[in-house]
Coordinates of N, CA and C in Angstrom, one line a residue:
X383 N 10.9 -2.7 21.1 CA 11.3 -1.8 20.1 C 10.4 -2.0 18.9
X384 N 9.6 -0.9 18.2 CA 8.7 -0.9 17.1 C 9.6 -1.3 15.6
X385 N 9.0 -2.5 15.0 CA 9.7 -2.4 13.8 C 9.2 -1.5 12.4
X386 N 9.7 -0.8 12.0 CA 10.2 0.4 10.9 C 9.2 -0.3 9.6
X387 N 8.3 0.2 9.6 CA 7.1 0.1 8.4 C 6.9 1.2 7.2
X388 N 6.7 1.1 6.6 CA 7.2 2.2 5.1 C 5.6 2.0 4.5
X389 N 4.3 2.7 4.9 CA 2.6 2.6 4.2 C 3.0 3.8 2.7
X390 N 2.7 3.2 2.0 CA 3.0 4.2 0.2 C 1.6 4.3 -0.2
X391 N 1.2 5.2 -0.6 CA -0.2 5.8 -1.2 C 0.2 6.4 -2.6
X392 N -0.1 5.7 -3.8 CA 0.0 6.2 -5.0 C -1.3 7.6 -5.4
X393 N -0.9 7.7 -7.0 CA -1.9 9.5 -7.1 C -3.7 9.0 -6.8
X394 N -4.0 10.1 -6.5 CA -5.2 10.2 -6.3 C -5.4 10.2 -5.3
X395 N -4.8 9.2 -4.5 CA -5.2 9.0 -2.9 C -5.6 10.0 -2.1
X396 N -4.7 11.1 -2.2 CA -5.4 12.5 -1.5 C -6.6 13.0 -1.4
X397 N -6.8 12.6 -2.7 CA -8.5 12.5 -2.7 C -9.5 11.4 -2.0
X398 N -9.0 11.2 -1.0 CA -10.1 10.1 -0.7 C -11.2 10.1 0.1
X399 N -11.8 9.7 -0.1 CA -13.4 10.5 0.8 C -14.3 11.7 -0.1
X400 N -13.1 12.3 -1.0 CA -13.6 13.2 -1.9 C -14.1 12.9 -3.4
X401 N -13.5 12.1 -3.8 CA -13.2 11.3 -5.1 C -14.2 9.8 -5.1
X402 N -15.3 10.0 -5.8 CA -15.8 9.0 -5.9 C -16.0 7.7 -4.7
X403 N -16.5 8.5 -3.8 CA -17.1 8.4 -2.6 C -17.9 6.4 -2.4
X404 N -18.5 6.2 -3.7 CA -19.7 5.4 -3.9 C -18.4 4.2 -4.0
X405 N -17.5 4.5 -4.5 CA -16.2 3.2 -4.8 C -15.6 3.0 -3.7
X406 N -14.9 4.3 -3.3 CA -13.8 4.3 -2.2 C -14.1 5.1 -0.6
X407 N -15.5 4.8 -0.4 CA -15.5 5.2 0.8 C -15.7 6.9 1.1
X408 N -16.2 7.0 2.4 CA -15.8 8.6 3.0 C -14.8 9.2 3.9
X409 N -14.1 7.8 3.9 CA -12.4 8.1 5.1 C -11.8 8.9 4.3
X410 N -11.1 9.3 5.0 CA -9.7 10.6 4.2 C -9.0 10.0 4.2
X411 N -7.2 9.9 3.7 CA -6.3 9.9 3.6 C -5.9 9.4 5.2
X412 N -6.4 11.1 5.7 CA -6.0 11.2 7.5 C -6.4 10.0 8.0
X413 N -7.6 10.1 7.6 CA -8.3 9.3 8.4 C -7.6 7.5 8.5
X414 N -7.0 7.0 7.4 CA -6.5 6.2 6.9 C -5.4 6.2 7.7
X415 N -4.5 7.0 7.2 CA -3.3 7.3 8.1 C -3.6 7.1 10.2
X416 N -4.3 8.0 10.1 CA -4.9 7.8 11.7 C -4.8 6.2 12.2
X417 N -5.5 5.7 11.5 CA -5.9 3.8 11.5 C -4.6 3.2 11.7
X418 N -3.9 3.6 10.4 CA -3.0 2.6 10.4 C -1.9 3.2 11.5
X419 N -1.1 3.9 12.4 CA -0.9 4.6 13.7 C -1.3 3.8 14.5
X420 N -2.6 3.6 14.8 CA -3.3 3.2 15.9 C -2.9 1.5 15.7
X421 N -3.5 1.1 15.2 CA -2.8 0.0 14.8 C -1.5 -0.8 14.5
X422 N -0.2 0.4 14.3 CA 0.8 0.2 14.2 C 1.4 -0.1 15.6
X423 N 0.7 0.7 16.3 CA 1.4 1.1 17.9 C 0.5 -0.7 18.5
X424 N -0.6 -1.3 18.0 CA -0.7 -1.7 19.0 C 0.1 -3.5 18.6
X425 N 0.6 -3.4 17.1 CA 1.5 -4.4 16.7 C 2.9 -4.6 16.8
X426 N 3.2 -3.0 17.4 CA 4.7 -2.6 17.7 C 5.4 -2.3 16.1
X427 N 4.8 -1.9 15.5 CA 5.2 -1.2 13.9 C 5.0 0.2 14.4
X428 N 6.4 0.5 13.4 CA 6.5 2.0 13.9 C 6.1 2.6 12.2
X429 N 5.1 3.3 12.0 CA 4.6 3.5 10.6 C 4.9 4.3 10.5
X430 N 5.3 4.9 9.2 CA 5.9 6.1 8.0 C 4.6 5.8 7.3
X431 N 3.8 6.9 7.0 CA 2.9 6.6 6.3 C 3.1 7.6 4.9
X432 N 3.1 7.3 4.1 CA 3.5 9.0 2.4 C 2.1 8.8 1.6
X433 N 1.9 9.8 0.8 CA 1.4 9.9 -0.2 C 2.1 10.9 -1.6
X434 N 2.0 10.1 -2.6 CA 2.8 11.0 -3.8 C 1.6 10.8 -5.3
X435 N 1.3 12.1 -6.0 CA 1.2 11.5 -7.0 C 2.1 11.3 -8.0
X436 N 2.9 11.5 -7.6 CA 3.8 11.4 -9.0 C 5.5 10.0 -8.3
X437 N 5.2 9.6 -9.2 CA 5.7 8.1 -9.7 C 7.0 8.0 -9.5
X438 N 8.0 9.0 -9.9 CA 9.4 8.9 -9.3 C 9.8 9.2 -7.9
X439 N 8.5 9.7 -7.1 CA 8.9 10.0 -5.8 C 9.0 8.6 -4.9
X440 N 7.6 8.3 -5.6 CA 7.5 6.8 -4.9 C 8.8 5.7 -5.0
X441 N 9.4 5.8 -6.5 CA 10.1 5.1 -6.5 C 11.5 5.7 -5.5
X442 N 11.7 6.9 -5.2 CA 12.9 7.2 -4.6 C 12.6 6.5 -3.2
X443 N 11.4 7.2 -3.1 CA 10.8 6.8 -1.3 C 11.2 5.2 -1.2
X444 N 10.9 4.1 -2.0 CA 11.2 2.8 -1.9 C 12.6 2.5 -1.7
X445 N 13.4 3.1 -2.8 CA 14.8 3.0 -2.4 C 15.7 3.4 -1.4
X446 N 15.1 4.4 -0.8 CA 15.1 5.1 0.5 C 15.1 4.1 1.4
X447 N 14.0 2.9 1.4 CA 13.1 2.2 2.6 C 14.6 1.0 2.1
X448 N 14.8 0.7 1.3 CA 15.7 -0.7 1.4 C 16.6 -0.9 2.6
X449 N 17.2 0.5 3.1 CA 18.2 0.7 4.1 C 17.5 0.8 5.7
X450 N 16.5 1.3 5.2 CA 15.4 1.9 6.6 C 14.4 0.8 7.5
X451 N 13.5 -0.2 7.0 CA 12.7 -0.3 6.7 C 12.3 -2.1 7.1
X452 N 11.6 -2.6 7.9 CA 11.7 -3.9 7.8 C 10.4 -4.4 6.7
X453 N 9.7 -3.8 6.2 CA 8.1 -4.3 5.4 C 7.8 -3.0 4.6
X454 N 6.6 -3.4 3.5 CA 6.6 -2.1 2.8 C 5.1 -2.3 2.6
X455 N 3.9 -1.7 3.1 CA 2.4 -2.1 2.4 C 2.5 -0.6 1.4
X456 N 1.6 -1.1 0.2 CA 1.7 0.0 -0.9 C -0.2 -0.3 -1.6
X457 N -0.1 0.9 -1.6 CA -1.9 0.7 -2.6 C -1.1 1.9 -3.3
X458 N -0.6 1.3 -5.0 CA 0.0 2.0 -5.9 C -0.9 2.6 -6.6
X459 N -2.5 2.5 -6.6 CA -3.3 3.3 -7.0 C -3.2 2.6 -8.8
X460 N -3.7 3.8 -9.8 CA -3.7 3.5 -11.0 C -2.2 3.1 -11.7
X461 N -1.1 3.1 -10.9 CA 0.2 3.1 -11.1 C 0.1 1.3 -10.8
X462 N -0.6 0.8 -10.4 CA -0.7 -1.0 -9.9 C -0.5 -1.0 -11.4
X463 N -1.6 -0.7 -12.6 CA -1.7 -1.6 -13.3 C -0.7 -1.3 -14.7
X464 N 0.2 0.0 -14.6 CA 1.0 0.5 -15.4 C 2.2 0.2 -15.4
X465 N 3.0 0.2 -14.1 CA 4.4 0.7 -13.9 C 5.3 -0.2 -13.9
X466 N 6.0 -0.6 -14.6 CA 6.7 -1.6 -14.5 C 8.3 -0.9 -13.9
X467 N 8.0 0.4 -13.8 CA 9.2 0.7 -13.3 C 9.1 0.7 -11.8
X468 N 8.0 0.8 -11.1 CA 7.9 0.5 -9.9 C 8.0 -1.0 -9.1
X469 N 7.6 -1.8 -9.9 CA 7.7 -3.1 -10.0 C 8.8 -3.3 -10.0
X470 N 10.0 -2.8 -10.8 CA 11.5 -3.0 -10.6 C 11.9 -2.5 -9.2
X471 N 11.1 -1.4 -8.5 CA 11.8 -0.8 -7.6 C 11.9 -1.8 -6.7
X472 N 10.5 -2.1 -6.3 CA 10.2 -2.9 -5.3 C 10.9 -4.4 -5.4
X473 N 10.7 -5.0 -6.6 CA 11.8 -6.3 -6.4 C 12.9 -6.2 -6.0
X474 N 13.8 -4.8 -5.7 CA 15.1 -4.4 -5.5 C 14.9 -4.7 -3.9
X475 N 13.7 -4.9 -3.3 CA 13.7 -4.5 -2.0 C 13.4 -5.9 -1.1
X476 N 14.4 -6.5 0.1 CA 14.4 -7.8 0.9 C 13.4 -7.8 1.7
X477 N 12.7 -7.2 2.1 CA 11.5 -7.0 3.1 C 10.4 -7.2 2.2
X478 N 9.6 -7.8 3.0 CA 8.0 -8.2 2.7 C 7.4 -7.0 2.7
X479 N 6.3 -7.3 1.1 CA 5.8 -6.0 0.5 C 4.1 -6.6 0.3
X480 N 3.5 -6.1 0.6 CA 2.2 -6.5 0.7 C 1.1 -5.0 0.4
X481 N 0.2 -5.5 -1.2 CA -0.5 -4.8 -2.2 C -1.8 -4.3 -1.4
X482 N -2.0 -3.0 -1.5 CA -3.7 -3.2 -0.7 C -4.2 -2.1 -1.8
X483 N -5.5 -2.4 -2.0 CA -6.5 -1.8 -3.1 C -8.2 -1.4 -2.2
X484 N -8.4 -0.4 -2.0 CA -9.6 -0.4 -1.3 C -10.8 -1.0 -2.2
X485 N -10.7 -0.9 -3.2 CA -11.5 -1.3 -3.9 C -11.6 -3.0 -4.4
X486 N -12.6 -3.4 -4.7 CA -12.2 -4.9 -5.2 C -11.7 -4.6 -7.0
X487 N -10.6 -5.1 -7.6 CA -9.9 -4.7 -8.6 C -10.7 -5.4 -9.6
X488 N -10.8 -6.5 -8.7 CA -11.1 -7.9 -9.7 C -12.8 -7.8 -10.0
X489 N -13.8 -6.8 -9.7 CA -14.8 -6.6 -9.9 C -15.0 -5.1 -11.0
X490 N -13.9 -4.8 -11.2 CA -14.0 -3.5 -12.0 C -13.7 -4.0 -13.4
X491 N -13.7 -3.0 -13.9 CA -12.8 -2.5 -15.5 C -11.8 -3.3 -15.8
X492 N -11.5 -4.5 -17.1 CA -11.2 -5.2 -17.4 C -9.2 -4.6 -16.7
X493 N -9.1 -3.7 -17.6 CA -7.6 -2.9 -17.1 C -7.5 -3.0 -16.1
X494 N -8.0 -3.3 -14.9 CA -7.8 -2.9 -13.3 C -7.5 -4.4 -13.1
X495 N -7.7 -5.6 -13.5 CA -7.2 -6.7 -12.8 C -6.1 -7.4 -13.3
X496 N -5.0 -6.3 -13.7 CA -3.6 -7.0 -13.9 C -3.0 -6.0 -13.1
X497 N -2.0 -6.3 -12.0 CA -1.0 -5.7 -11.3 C 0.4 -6.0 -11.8
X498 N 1.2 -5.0 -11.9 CA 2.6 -5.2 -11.7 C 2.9 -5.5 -10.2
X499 N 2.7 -4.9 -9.4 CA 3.0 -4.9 -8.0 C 2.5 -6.4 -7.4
X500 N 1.7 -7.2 -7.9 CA 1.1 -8.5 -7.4 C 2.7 -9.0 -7.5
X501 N 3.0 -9.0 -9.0 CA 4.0 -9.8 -8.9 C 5.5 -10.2 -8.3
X502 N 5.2 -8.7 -7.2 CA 6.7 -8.8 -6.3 C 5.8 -9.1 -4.7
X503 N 4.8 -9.2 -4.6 CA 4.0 -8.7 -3.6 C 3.8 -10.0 -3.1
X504 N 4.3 -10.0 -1.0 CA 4.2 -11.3 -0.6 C 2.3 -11.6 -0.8
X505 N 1.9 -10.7 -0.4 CA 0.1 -10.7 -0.5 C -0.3 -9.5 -1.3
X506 N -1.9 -9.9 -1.6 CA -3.1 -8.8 -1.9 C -4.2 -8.8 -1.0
X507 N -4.3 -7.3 -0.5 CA -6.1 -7.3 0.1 C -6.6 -6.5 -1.0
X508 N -7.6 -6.9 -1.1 CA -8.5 -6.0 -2.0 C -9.5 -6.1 -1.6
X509 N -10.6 -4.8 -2.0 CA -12.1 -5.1 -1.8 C -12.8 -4.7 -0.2
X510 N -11.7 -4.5 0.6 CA -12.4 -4.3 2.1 C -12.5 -3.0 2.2
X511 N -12.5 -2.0 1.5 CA -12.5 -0.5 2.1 C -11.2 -0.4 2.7
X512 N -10.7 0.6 3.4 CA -9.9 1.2 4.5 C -9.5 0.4 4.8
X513 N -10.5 -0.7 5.5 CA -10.0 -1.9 6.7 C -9.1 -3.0 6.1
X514 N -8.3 -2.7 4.5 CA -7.4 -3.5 4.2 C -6.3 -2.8 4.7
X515 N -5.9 -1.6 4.6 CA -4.4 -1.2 5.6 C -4.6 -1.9 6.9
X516 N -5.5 -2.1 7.7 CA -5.2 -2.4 8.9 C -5.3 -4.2 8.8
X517 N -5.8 -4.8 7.8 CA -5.6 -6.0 7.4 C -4.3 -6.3 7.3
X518 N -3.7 -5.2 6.3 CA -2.2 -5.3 5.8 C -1.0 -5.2 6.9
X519 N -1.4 -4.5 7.5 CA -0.3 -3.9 8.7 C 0.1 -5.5 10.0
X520 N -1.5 -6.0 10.3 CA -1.6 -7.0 11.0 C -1.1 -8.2 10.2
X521 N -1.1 -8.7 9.0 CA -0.5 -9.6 8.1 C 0.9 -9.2 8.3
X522 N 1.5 -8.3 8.0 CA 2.7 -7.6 7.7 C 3.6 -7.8 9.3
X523 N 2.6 -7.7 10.5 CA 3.2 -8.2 11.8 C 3.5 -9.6 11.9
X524 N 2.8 -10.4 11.2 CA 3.0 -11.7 11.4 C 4.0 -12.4 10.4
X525 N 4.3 -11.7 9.5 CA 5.1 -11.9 8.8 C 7.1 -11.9 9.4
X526 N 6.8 -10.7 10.0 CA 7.5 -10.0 10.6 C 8.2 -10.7 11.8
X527 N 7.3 -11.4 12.3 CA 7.0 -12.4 14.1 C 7.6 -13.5 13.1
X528 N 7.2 -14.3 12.1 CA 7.8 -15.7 11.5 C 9.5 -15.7 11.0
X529 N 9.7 -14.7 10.3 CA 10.8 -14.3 9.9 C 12.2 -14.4 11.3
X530 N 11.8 -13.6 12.7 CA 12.3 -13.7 13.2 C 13.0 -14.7 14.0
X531 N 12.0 -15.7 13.8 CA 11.7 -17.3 14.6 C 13.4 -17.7 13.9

């Protein structure tokens, strides 16, 4: 039986491939989404993948996931370095939450290397492109396998 994964894509994300290409790659969204599927199936995660730009959806969708949901990977986008209301959401939540940033944070814009979300987050990938959802997803299995033990 596949365990119940909740993938969160903050604003902008829709844009991806489209939007500053030179930072974040030429994969889509889809394409992202596609990956992480393929990969979910072959870890036995059963993935929900969303994208929202706007900020209270996310947070409903999280509260949503508390009842649903055994893990939560999230790349909150520009909302990482703002939200402290999201931050609340997620500490509300018992399941392992793990941050992914396509980009490296810690090489940008001084504003970009403080997360709210670090601070509830069992891990961070940053910096690998794309290939951190499927980083995250395979972490997020193992996590998943120890807990059970």
């Amino acid at each position: 039986m596949s365990r119940p994964i909740l993938v969160l894509n903050g604003p902008n994300l829709n844009l991806l491939g489209k939007r500053e290409p030179h930072i974040y790659g030429h994969e889509t969204l889809a394409d992202v989404e596609a990956d992480c599927r393929r990969t979910g199936e072959t870890l036995g995660l059963a993935v929900d993948f969303r994208q929202s730009n706007a900020e209270h959806v996310l947070i409903d969708w999280i509260h949503e996931a508390r009842e649903t949901v055994d893990g939560l990977v999230i790349n909150p986008a520009g909302l990482t370095h703002t939200s402290v209301s999201l931050m609340d959401a997620l500490s509300a939540c018992a399941f392992p939450i793990l941050e992914v940033h396509i980009s490296n944070i810690h090489r940008r814009e001084e504003f970009r290397h403080f997360s709210y979300v670090s601070r509830v987050a069992a891990g961070v990938i940053c910096g690998f492109g794309t290939q951190g959802y499927t980083l995250a997803l395979q972490r997020m299995a193992r996590l998943l396998e120890s807990a059970a033990k």
